mmCIF file of C-alpha atoms and ligand atoms in Angstrom:
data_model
loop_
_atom_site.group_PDB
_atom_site.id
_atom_site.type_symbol
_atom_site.label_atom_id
_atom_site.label_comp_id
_atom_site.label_asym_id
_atom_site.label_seq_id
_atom_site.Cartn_x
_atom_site.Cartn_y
_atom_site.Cartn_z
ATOM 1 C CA UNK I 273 -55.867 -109.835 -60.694
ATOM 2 C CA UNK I 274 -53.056 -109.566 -58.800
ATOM 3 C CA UNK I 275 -49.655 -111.909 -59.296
ATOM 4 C CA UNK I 276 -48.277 -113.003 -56.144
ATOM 5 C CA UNK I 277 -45.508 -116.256 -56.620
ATOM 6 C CA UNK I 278 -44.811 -118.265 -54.295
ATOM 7 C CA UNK I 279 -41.695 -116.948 -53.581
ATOM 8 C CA UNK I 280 -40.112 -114.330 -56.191
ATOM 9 C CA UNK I 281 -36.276 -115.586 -56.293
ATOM 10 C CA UNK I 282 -35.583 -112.760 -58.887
ATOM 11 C CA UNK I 283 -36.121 -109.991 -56.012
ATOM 12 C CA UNK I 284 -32.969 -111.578 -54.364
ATOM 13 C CA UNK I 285 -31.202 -110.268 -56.784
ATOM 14 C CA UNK I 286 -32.495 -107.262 -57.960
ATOM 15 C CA UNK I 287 -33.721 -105.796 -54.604
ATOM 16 C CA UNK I 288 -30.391 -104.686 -53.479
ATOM 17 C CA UNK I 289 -28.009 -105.473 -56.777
ATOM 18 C CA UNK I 290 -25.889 -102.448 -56.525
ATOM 19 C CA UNK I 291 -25.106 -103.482 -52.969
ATOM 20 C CA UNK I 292 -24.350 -107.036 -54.002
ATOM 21 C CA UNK I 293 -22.323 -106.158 -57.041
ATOM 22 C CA UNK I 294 -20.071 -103.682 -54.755
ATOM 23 C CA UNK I 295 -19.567 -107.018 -52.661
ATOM 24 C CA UNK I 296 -18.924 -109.051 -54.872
ATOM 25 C CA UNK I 297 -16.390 -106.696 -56.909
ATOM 26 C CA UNK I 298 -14.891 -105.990 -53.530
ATOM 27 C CA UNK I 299 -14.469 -109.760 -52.308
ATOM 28 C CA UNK I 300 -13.405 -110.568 -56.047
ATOM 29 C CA UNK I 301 -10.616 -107.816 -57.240
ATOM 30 C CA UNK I 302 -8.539 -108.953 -53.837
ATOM 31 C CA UNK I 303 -9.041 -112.749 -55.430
ATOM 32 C CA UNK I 304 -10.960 -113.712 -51.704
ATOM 33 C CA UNK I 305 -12.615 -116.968 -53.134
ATOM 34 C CA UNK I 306 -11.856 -119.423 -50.653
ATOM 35 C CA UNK I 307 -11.248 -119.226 -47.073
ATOM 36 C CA UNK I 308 -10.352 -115.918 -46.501
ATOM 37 C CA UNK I 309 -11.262 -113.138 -43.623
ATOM 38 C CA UNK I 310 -14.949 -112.918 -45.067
ATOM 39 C CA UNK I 311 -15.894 -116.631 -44.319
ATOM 40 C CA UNK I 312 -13.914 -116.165 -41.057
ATOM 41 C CA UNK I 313 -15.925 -112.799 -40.458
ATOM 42 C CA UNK I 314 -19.238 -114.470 -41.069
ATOM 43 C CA UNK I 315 -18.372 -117.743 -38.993
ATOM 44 C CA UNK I 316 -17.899 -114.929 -36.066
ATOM 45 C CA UNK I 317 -20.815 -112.603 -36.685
ATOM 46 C CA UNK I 318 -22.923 -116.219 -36.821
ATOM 47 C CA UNK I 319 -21.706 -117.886 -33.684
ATOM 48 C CA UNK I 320 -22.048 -113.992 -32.094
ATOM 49 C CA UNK I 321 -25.921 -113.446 -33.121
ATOM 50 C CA UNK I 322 -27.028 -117.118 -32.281
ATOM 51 C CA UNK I 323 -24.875 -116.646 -29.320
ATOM 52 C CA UNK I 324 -23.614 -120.277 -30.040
ATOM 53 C CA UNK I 325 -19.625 -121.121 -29.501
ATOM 54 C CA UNK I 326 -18.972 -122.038 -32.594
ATOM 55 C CA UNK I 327 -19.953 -121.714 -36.204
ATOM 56 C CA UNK I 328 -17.885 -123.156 -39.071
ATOM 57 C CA UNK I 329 -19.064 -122.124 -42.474
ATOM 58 C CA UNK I 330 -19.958 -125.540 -45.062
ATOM 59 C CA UNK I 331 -21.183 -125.728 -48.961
ATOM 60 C CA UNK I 332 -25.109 -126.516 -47.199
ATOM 61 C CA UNK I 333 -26.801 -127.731 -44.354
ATOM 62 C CA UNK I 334 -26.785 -131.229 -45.527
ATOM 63 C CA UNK I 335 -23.199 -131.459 -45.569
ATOM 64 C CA UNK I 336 -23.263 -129.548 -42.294
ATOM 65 C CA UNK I 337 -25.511 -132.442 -40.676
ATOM 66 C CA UNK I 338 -23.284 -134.995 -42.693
ATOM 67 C CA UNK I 339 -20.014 -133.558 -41.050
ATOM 68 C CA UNK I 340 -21.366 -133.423 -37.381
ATOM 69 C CA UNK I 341 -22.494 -136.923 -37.501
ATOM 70 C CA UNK I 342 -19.510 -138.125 -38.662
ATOM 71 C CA UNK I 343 -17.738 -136.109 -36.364
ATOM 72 C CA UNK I 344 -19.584 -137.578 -33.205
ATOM 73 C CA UNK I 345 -18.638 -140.797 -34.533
ATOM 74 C CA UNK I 346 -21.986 -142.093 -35.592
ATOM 75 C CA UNK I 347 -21.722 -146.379 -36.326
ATOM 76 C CA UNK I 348 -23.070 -148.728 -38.830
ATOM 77 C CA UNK I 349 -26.429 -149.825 -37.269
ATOM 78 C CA UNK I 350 -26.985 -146.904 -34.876
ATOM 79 C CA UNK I 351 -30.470 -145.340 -35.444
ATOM 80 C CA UNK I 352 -31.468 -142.182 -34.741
ATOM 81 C CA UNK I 353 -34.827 -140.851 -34.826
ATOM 82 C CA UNK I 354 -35.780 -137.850 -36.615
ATOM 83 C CA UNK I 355 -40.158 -136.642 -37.176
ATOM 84 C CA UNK I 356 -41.217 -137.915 -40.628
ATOM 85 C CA UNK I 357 -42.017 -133.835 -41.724
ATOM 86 C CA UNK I 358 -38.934 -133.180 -42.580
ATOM 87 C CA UNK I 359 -37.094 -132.820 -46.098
ATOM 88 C CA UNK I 360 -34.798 -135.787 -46.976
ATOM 89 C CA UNK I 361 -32.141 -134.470 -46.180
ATOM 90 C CA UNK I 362 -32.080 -135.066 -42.300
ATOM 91 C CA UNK I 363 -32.800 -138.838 -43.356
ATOM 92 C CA UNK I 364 -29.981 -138.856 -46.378
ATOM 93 C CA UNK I 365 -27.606 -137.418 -44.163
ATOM 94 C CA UNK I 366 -27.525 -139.909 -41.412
ATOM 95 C CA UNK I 367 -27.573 -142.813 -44.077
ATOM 96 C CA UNK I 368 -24.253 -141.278 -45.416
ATOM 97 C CA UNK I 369 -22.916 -140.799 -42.093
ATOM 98 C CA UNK I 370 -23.614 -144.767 -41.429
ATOM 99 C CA UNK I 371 -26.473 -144.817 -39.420
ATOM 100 C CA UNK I 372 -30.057 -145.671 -39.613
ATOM 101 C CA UNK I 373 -32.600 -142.694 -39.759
ATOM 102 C CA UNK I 374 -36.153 -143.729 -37.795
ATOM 103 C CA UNK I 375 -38.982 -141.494 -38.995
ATOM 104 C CA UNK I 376 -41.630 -140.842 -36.178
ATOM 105 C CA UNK I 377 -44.706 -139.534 -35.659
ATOM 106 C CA UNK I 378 -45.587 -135.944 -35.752
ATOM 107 C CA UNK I 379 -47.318 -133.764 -32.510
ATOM 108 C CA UNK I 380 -50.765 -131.644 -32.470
ATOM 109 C CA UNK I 381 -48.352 -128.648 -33.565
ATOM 110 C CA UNK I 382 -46.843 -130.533 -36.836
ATOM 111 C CA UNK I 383 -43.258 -130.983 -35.259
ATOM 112 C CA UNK I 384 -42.148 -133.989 -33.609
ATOM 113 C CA UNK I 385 -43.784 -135.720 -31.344
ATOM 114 C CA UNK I 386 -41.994 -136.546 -28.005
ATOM 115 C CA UNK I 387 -44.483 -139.835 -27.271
ATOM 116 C CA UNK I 388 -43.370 -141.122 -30.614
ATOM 117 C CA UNK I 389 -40.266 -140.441 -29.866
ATOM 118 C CA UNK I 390 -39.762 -142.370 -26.643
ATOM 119 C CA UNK I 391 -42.109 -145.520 -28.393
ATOM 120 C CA UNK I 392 -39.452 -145.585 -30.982
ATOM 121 C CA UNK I 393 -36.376 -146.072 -28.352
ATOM 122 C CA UNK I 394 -34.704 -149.400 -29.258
ATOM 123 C CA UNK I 395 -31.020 -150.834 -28.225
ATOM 124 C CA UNK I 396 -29.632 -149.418 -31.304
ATOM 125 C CA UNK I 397 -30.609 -146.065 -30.736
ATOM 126 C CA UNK I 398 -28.201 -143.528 -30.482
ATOM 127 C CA UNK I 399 -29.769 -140.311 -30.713
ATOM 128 C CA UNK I 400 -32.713 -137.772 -31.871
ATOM 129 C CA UNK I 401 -32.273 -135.466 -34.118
ATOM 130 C CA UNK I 402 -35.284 -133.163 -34.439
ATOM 131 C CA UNK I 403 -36.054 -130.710 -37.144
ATOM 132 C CA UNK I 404 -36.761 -127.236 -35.979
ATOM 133 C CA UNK I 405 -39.461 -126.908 -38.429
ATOM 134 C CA UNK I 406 -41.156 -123.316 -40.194
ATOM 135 C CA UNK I 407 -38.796 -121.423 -38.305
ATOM 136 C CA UNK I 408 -40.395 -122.880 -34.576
ATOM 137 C CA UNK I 409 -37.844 -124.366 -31.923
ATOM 138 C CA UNK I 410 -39.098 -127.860 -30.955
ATOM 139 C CA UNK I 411 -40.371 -128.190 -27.090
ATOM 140 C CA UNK I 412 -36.586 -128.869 -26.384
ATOM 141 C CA UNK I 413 -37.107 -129.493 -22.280
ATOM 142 C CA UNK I 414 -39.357 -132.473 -22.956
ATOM 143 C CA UNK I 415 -36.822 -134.025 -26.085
ATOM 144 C CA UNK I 416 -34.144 -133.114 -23.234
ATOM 145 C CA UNK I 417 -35.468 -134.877 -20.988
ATOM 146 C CA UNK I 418 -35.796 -137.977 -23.134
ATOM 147 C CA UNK I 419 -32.485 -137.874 -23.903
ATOM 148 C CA UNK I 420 -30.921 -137.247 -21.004
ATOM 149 C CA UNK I 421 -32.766 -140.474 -19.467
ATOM 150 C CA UNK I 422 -32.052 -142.593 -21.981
ATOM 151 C CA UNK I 423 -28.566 -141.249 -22.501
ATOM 152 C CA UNK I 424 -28.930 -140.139 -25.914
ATOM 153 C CA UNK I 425 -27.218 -137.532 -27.860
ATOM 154 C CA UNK I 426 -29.465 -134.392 -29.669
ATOM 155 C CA UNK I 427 -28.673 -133.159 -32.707
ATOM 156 C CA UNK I 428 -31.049 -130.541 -34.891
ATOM 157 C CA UNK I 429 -31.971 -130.011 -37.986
ATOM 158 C CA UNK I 430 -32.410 -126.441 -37.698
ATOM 159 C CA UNK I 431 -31.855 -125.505 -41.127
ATOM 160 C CA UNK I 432 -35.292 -123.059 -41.481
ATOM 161 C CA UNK I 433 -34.866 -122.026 -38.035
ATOM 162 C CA UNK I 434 -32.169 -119.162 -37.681
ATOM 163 C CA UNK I 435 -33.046 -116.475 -35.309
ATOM 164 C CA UNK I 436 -35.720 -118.820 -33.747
ATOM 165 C CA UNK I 437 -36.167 -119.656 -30.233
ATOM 166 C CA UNK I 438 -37.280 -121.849 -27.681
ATOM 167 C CA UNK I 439 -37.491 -120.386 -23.995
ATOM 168 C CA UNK I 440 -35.031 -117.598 -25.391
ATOM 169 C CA UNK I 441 -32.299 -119.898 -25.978
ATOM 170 C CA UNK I 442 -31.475 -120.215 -30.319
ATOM 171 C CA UNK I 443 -32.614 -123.086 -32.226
ATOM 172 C CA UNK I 444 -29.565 -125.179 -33.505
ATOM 173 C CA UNK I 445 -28.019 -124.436 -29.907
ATOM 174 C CA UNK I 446 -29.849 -127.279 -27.894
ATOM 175 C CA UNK I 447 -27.320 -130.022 -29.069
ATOM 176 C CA UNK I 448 -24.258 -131.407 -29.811
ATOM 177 C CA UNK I 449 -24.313 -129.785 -33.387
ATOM 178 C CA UNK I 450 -26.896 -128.008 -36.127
ATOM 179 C CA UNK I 451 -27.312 -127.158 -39.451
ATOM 180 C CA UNK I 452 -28.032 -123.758 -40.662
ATOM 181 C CA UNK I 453 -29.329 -123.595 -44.170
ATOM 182 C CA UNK I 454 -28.430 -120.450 -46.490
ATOM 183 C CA UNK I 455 -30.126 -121.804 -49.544
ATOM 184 C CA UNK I 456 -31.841 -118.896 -51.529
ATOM 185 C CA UNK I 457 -35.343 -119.312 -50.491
ATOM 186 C CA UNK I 458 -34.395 -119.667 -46.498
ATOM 187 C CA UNK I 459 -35.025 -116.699 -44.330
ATOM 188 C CA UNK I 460 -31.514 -115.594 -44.560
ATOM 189 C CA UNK I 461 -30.577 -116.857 -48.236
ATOM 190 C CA UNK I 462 -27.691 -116.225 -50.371
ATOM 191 C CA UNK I 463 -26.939 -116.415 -53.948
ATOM 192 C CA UNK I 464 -26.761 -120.001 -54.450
ATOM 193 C CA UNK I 465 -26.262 -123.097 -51.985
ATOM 194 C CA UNK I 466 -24.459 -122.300 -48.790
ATOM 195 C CA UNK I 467 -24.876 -123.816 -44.616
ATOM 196 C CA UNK I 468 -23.498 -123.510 -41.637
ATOM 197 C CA UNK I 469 -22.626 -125.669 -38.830
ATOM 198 C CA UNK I 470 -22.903 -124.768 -35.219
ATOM 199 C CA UNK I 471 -22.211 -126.353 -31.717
ATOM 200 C CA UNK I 472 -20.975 -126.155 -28.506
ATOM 201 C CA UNK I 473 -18.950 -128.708 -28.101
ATOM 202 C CA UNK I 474 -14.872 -127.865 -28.609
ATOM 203 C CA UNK I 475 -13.503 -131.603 -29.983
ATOM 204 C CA UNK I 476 -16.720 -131.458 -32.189
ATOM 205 C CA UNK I 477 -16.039 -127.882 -33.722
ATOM 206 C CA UNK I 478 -12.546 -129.352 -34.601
ATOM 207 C CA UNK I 479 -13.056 -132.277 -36.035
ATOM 208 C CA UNK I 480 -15.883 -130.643 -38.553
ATOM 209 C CA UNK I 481 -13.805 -127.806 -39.200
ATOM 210 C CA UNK I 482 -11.097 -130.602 -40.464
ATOM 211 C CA UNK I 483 -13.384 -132.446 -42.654
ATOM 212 C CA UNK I 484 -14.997 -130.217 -44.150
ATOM 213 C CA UNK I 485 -11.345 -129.237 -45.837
ATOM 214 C CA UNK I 486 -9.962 -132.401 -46.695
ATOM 215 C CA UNK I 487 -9.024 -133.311 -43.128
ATOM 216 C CA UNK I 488 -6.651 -130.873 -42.683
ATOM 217 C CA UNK I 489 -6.545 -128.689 -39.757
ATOM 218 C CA UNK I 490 -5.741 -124.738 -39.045
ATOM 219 C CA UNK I 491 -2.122 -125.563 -39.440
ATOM 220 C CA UNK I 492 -2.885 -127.716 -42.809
ATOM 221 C CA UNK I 493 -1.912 -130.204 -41.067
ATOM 222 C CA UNK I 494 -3.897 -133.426 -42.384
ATOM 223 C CA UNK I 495 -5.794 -135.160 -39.079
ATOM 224 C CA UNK I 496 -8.346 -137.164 -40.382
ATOM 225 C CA UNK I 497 -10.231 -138.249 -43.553
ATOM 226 C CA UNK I 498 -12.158 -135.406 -44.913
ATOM 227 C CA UNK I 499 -13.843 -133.877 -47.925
ATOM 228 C CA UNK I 500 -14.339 -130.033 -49.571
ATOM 229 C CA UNK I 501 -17.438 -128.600 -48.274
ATOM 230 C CA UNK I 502 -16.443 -125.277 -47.867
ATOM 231 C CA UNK I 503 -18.733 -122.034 -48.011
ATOM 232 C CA UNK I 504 -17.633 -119.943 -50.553
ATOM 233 C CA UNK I 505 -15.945 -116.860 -49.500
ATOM 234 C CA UNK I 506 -18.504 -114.887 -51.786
ATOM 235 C CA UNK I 507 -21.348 -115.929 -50.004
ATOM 236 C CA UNK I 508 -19.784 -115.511 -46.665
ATOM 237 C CA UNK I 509 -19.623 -111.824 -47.769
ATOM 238 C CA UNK I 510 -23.322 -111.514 -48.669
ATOM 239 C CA UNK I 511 -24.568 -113.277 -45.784
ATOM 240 C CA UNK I 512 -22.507 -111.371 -43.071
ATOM 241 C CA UNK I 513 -24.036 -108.479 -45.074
ATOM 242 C CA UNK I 514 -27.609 -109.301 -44.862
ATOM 243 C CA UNK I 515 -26.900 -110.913 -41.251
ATOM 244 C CA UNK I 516 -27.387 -107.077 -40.427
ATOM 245 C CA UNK I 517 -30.568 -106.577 -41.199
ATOM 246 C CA UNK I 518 -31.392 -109.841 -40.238
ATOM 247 C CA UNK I 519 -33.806 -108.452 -36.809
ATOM 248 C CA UNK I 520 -36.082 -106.594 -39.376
ATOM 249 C CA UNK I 521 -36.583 -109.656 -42.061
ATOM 250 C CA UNK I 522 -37.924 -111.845 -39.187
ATOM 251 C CA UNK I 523 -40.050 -108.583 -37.990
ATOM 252 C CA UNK I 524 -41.440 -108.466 -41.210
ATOM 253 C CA UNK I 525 -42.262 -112.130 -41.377
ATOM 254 C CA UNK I 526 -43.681 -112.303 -37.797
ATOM 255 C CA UNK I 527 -45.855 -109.388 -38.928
ATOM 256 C CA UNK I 528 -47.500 -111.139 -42.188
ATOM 257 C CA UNK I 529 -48.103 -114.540 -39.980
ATOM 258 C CA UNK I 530 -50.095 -111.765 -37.611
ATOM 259 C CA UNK I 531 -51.756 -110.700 -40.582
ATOM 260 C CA UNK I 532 -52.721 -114.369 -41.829
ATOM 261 C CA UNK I 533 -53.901 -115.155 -38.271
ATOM 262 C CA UNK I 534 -56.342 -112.228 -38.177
ATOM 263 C CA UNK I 535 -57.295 -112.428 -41.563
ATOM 264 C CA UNK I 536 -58.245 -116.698 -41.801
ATOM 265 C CA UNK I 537 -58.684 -117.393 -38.158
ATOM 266 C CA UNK I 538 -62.456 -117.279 -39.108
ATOM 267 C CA UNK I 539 -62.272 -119.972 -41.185
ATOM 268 C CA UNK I 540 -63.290 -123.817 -39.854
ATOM 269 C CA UNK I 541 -61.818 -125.407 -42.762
ATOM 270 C CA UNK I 542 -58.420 -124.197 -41.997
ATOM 271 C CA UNK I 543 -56.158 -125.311 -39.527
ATOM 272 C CA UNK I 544 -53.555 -122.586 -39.137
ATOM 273 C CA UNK I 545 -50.051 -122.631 -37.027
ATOM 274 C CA UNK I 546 -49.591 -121.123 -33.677
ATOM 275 C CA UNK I 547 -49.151 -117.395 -34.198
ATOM 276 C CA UNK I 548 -46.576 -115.046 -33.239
ATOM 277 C CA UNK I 549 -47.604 -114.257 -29.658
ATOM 278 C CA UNK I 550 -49.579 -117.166 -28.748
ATOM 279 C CA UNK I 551 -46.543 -118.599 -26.459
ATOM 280 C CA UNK I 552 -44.082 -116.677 -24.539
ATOM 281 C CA UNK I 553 -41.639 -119.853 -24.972
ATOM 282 C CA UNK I 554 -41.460 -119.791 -28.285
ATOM 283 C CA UNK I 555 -39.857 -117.172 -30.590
ATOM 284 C CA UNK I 556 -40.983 -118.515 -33.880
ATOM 285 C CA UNK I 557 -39.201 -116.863 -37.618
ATOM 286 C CA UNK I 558 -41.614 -118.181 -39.793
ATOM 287 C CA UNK I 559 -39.670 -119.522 -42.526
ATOM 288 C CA UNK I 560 -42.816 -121.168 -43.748
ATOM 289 C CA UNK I 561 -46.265 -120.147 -42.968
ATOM 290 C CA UNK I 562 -48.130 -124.270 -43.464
ATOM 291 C CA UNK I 563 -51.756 -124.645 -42.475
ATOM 292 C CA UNK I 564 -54.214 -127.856 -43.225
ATOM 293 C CA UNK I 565 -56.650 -126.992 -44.885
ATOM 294 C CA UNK I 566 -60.184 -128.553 -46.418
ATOM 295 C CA UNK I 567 -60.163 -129.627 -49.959
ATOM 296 C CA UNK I 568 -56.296 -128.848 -50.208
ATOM 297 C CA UNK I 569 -55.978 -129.595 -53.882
ATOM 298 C CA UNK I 570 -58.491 -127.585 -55.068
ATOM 299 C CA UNK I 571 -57.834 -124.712 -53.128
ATOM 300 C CA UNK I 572 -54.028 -125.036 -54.277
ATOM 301 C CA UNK I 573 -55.768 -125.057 -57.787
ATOM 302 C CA UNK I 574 -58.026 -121.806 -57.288
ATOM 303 C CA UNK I 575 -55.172 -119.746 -55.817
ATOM 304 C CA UNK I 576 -52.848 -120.628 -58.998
ATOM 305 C CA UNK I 577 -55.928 -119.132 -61.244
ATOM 306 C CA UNK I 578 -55.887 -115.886 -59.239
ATOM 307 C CA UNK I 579 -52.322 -115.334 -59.556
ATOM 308 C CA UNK I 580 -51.321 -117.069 -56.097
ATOM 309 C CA UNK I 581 -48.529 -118.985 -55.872
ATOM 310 C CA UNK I 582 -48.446 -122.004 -52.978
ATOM 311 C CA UNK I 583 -46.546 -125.115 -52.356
ATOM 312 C CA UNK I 584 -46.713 -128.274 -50.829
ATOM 313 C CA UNK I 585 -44.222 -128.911 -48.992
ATOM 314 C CA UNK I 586 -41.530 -132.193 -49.615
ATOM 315 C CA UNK I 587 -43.841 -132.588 -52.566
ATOM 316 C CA UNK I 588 -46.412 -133.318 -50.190
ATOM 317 C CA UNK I 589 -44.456 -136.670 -49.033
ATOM 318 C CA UNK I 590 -42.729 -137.495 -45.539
ATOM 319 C CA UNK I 591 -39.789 -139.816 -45.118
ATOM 320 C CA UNK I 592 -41.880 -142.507 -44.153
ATOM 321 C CA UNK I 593 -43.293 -142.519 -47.387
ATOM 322 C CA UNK I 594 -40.308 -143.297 -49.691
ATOM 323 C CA UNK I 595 -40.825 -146.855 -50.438
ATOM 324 C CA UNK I 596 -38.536 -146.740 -52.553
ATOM 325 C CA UNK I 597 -35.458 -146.129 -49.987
ATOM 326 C CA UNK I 598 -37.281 -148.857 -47.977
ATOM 327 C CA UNK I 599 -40.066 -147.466 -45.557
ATOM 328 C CA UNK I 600 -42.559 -149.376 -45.332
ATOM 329 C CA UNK I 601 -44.730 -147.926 -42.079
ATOM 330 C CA UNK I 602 -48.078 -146.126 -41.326
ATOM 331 C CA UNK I 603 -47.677 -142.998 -38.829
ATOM 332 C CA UNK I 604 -51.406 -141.703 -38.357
ATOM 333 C CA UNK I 605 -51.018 -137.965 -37.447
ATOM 334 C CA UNK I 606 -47.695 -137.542 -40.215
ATOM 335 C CA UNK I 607 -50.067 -138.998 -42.778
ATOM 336 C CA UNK I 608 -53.288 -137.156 -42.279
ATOM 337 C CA UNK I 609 -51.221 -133.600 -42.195
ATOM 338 C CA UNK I 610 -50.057 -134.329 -45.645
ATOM 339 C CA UNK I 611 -53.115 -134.811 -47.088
ATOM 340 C CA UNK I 612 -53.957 -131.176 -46.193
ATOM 341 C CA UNK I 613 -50.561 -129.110 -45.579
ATOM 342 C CA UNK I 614 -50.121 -126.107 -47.546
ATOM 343 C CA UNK I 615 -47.587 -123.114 -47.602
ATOM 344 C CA UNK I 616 -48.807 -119.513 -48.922
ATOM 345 C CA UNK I 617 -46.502 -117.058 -49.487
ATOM 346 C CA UNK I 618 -44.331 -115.460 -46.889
ATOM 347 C CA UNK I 619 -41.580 -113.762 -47.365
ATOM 348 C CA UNK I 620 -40.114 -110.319 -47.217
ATOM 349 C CA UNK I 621 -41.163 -109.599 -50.983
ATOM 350 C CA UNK I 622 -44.576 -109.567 -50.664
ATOM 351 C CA UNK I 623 -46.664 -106.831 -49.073
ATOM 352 C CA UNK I 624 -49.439 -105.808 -46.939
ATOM 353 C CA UNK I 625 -52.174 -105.752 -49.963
ATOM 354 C CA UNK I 626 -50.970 -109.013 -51.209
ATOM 355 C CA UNK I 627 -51.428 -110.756 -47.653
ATOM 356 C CA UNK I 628 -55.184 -108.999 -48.410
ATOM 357 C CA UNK I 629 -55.419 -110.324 -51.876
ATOM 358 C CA UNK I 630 -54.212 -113.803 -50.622
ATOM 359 C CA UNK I 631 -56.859 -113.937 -47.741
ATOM 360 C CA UNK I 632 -59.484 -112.810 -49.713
ATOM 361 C CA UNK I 633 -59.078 -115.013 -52.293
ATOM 362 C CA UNK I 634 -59.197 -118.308 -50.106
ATOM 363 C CA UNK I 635 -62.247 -116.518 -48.467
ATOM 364 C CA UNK I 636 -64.342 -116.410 -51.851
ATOM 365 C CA UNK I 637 -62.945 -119.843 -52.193
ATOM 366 C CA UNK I 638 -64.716 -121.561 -49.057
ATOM 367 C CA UNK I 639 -67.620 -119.295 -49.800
ATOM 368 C CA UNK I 640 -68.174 -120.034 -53.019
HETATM 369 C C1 LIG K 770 -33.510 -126.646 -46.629
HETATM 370 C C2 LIG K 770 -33.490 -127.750 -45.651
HETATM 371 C C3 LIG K 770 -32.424 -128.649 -45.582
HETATM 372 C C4 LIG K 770 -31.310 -128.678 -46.574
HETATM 373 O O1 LIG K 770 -30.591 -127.519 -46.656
HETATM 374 P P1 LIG K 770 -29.491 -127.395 -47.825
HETATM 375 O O2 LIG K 770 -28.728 -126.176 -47.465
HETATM 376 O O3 LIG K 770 -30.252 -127.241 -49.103
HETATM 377 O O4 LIG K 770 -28.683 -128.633 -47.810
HETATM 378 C C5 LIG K 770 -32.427 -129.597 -44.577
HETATM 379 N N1 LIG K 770 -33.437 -129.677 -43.702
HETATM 380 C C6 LIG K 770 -34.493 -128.852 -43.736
HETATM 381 C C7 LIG K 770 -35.560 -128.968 -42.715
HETATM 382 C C8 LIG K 770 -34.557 -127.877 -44.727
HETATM 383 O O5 LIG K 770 -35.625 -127.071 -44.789
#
């Protein structure tokens, strides 16, 4: 029996430690902790690959979406609507930022669902803020077009979605700002928490770069109310170093989706995602490879006793389902995905035999 987890954080580590440790010992005997030319350095090489004009450099994508929203100026009451399959985070950080998050309805390929969208269009709403899920780019003409008619801002959640793209253009480039998440397990992860902010938009770049340093802008002069969420210098190193091999990671990825497709595409009791080349508008990186699939729970079950590891993703639970933080709603498509969504592995750790291993093993499954 093979061992395959679900994703192997270890292997970050050990995969290319002398190369980190030089980095690290290089970035640490000149005392470059905070702020210095390697966050500057990876803020360029960012905005330069995702061909965005700005990137400024944050402690995660949470606080990236948190900054942007405050820096548009989001108000008490205003409601923005975001797809339900998303992590908590694109909710929590418009509630900190003062507004109201509206979960909505997912499409026939998992990510939001422009109908929903437009049904859920009230007074109050401000803007939509879609989440760029797996590492696929959103059908960003139709949200676009939404928008624009209604005269509402976009702003994406693209944390899983660096490198990805819609129509050749970069997710986390469609609006007025993004997230990028760096967070170990993302497709280009660092040694701890880390995200990146990116937009277009000149007054918006400088009123994020002020708060996230206390307000204070490249002068030090204090401009507005701020906080520290700054990406450590450390990381900024790392990242800018594994920024350049960045093209073969989401290769690699692309290649194992291929190799799922083949491999399960068989199968009637599994409902994979699009793959690789099925559309020339989207460029997809694959930061998760989710399918639906028939009796989920046991399946999840007979992988783990062959070695497999697998996850469900948001702990198998939308936004719309926290009753807790007060939603109280049905949405039809949102809530029959999660009774079947599963992730298997995929990542650059694992390799061709284990994609085998994997497939065969949910084969003998539905067989048996
Ligand atoms: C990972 C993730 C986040 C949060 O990123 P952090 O860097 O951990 O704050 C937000 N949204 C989505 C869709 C994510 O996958």
């Amino acid at each position: 029996m093979k061992n395959v987890p679900f994703f192997d954080y270890p292997q970050l580590w050990t995969r290319e430690k002398k190369a980190l440790i030089d980095l690290i010992d290089n970035t640490s005997s000149k005392g470059g902790f905070i702020m210095q030319t390697e966050l500057e350095d990876f803020e360029t090489n960012l905005s330069t690959y995702t061909k965005s004009s700005y990137a400024i450099g944050v402690g995660n994508a949470t606080d990236a979406m948190e900054i942007y929203l405050q820096a548009i100026g989001l108000q008490e009451q205003d409601e923005v609507i975001i797809s339900s399959h998303t992590m908590l985070a694109t909710a929590s950080a418009i509630v900190q930022a003062g507004g109201k998050p509206i979960p909505v309805d997912i499409g026939f390929d998992n990510l939001i669902d422009p109908d929903s969208v437009e049904n859920a269009i009230t007074s109050k709403t401000v803007g939509i803020m879609p989440t760029q899920l797996n590492g696929r780019t959103c059908d960003m003409d139709k949200l676009k077009a939404i928008a624009s008619k209604r005269d509402l801002f976009i702003v994406e959640d693209s944390a899983q979605a660096l490198g990805s793209k819609f129509k050749g253009k970069f997710a986390g480039t469609f609006g007025l700002g993004s997230c990028i998440s760096f967070f170990p397990a993302k497709v280009l992860g660092c040694l701890g928490d880390a995200g990146a902010l990116l937009t277009q938009d000149e007054s918006i770049y400088e009123k994020s770069f002020q708060i996230r340093d206390h307000g204070r802008d490249k002068n030090g002069e204090v401009m507005c109310w701020g906080r520290n969420s700054r990406l450590d210098n450390i990381q900024a190193a790392i990242l800018s170093y594994k920024l350049q091999d960045y093209e073969n990671v989401i290769t690699r990825r692309r290649e194992i989706a291929s190799m799922y497709e083949t491999q399960l595409s068989g199968l009637e009791e599994l409902s994979l995602p699009p793959s690789p080349d099925s559309d020339p508008n989207h460029f997809d990186v694959f930061q998760n490879y989710e399918l639906v699939a028939e009796k989920r729970d046991d399946l999840k079950l007979y992988l783990a006793s062959n070695g497999i590891g697998t996850l469900i993703q948001w702990g198998g639970m939308g936004i719309h389902h926290f009753k807790n933080l007060g939603f109280n709603q049905s949405l039809p498509n949102t809530d029959k995905f999660f009774q079947g969504c599963i992730m298997l592995p995929m990542n650059i750790f694992i390799s061709d035999s284990d994609v085998d291993y994997i497939c065969e093993t949910i084969k003998n499954f539905y067989r048996s």
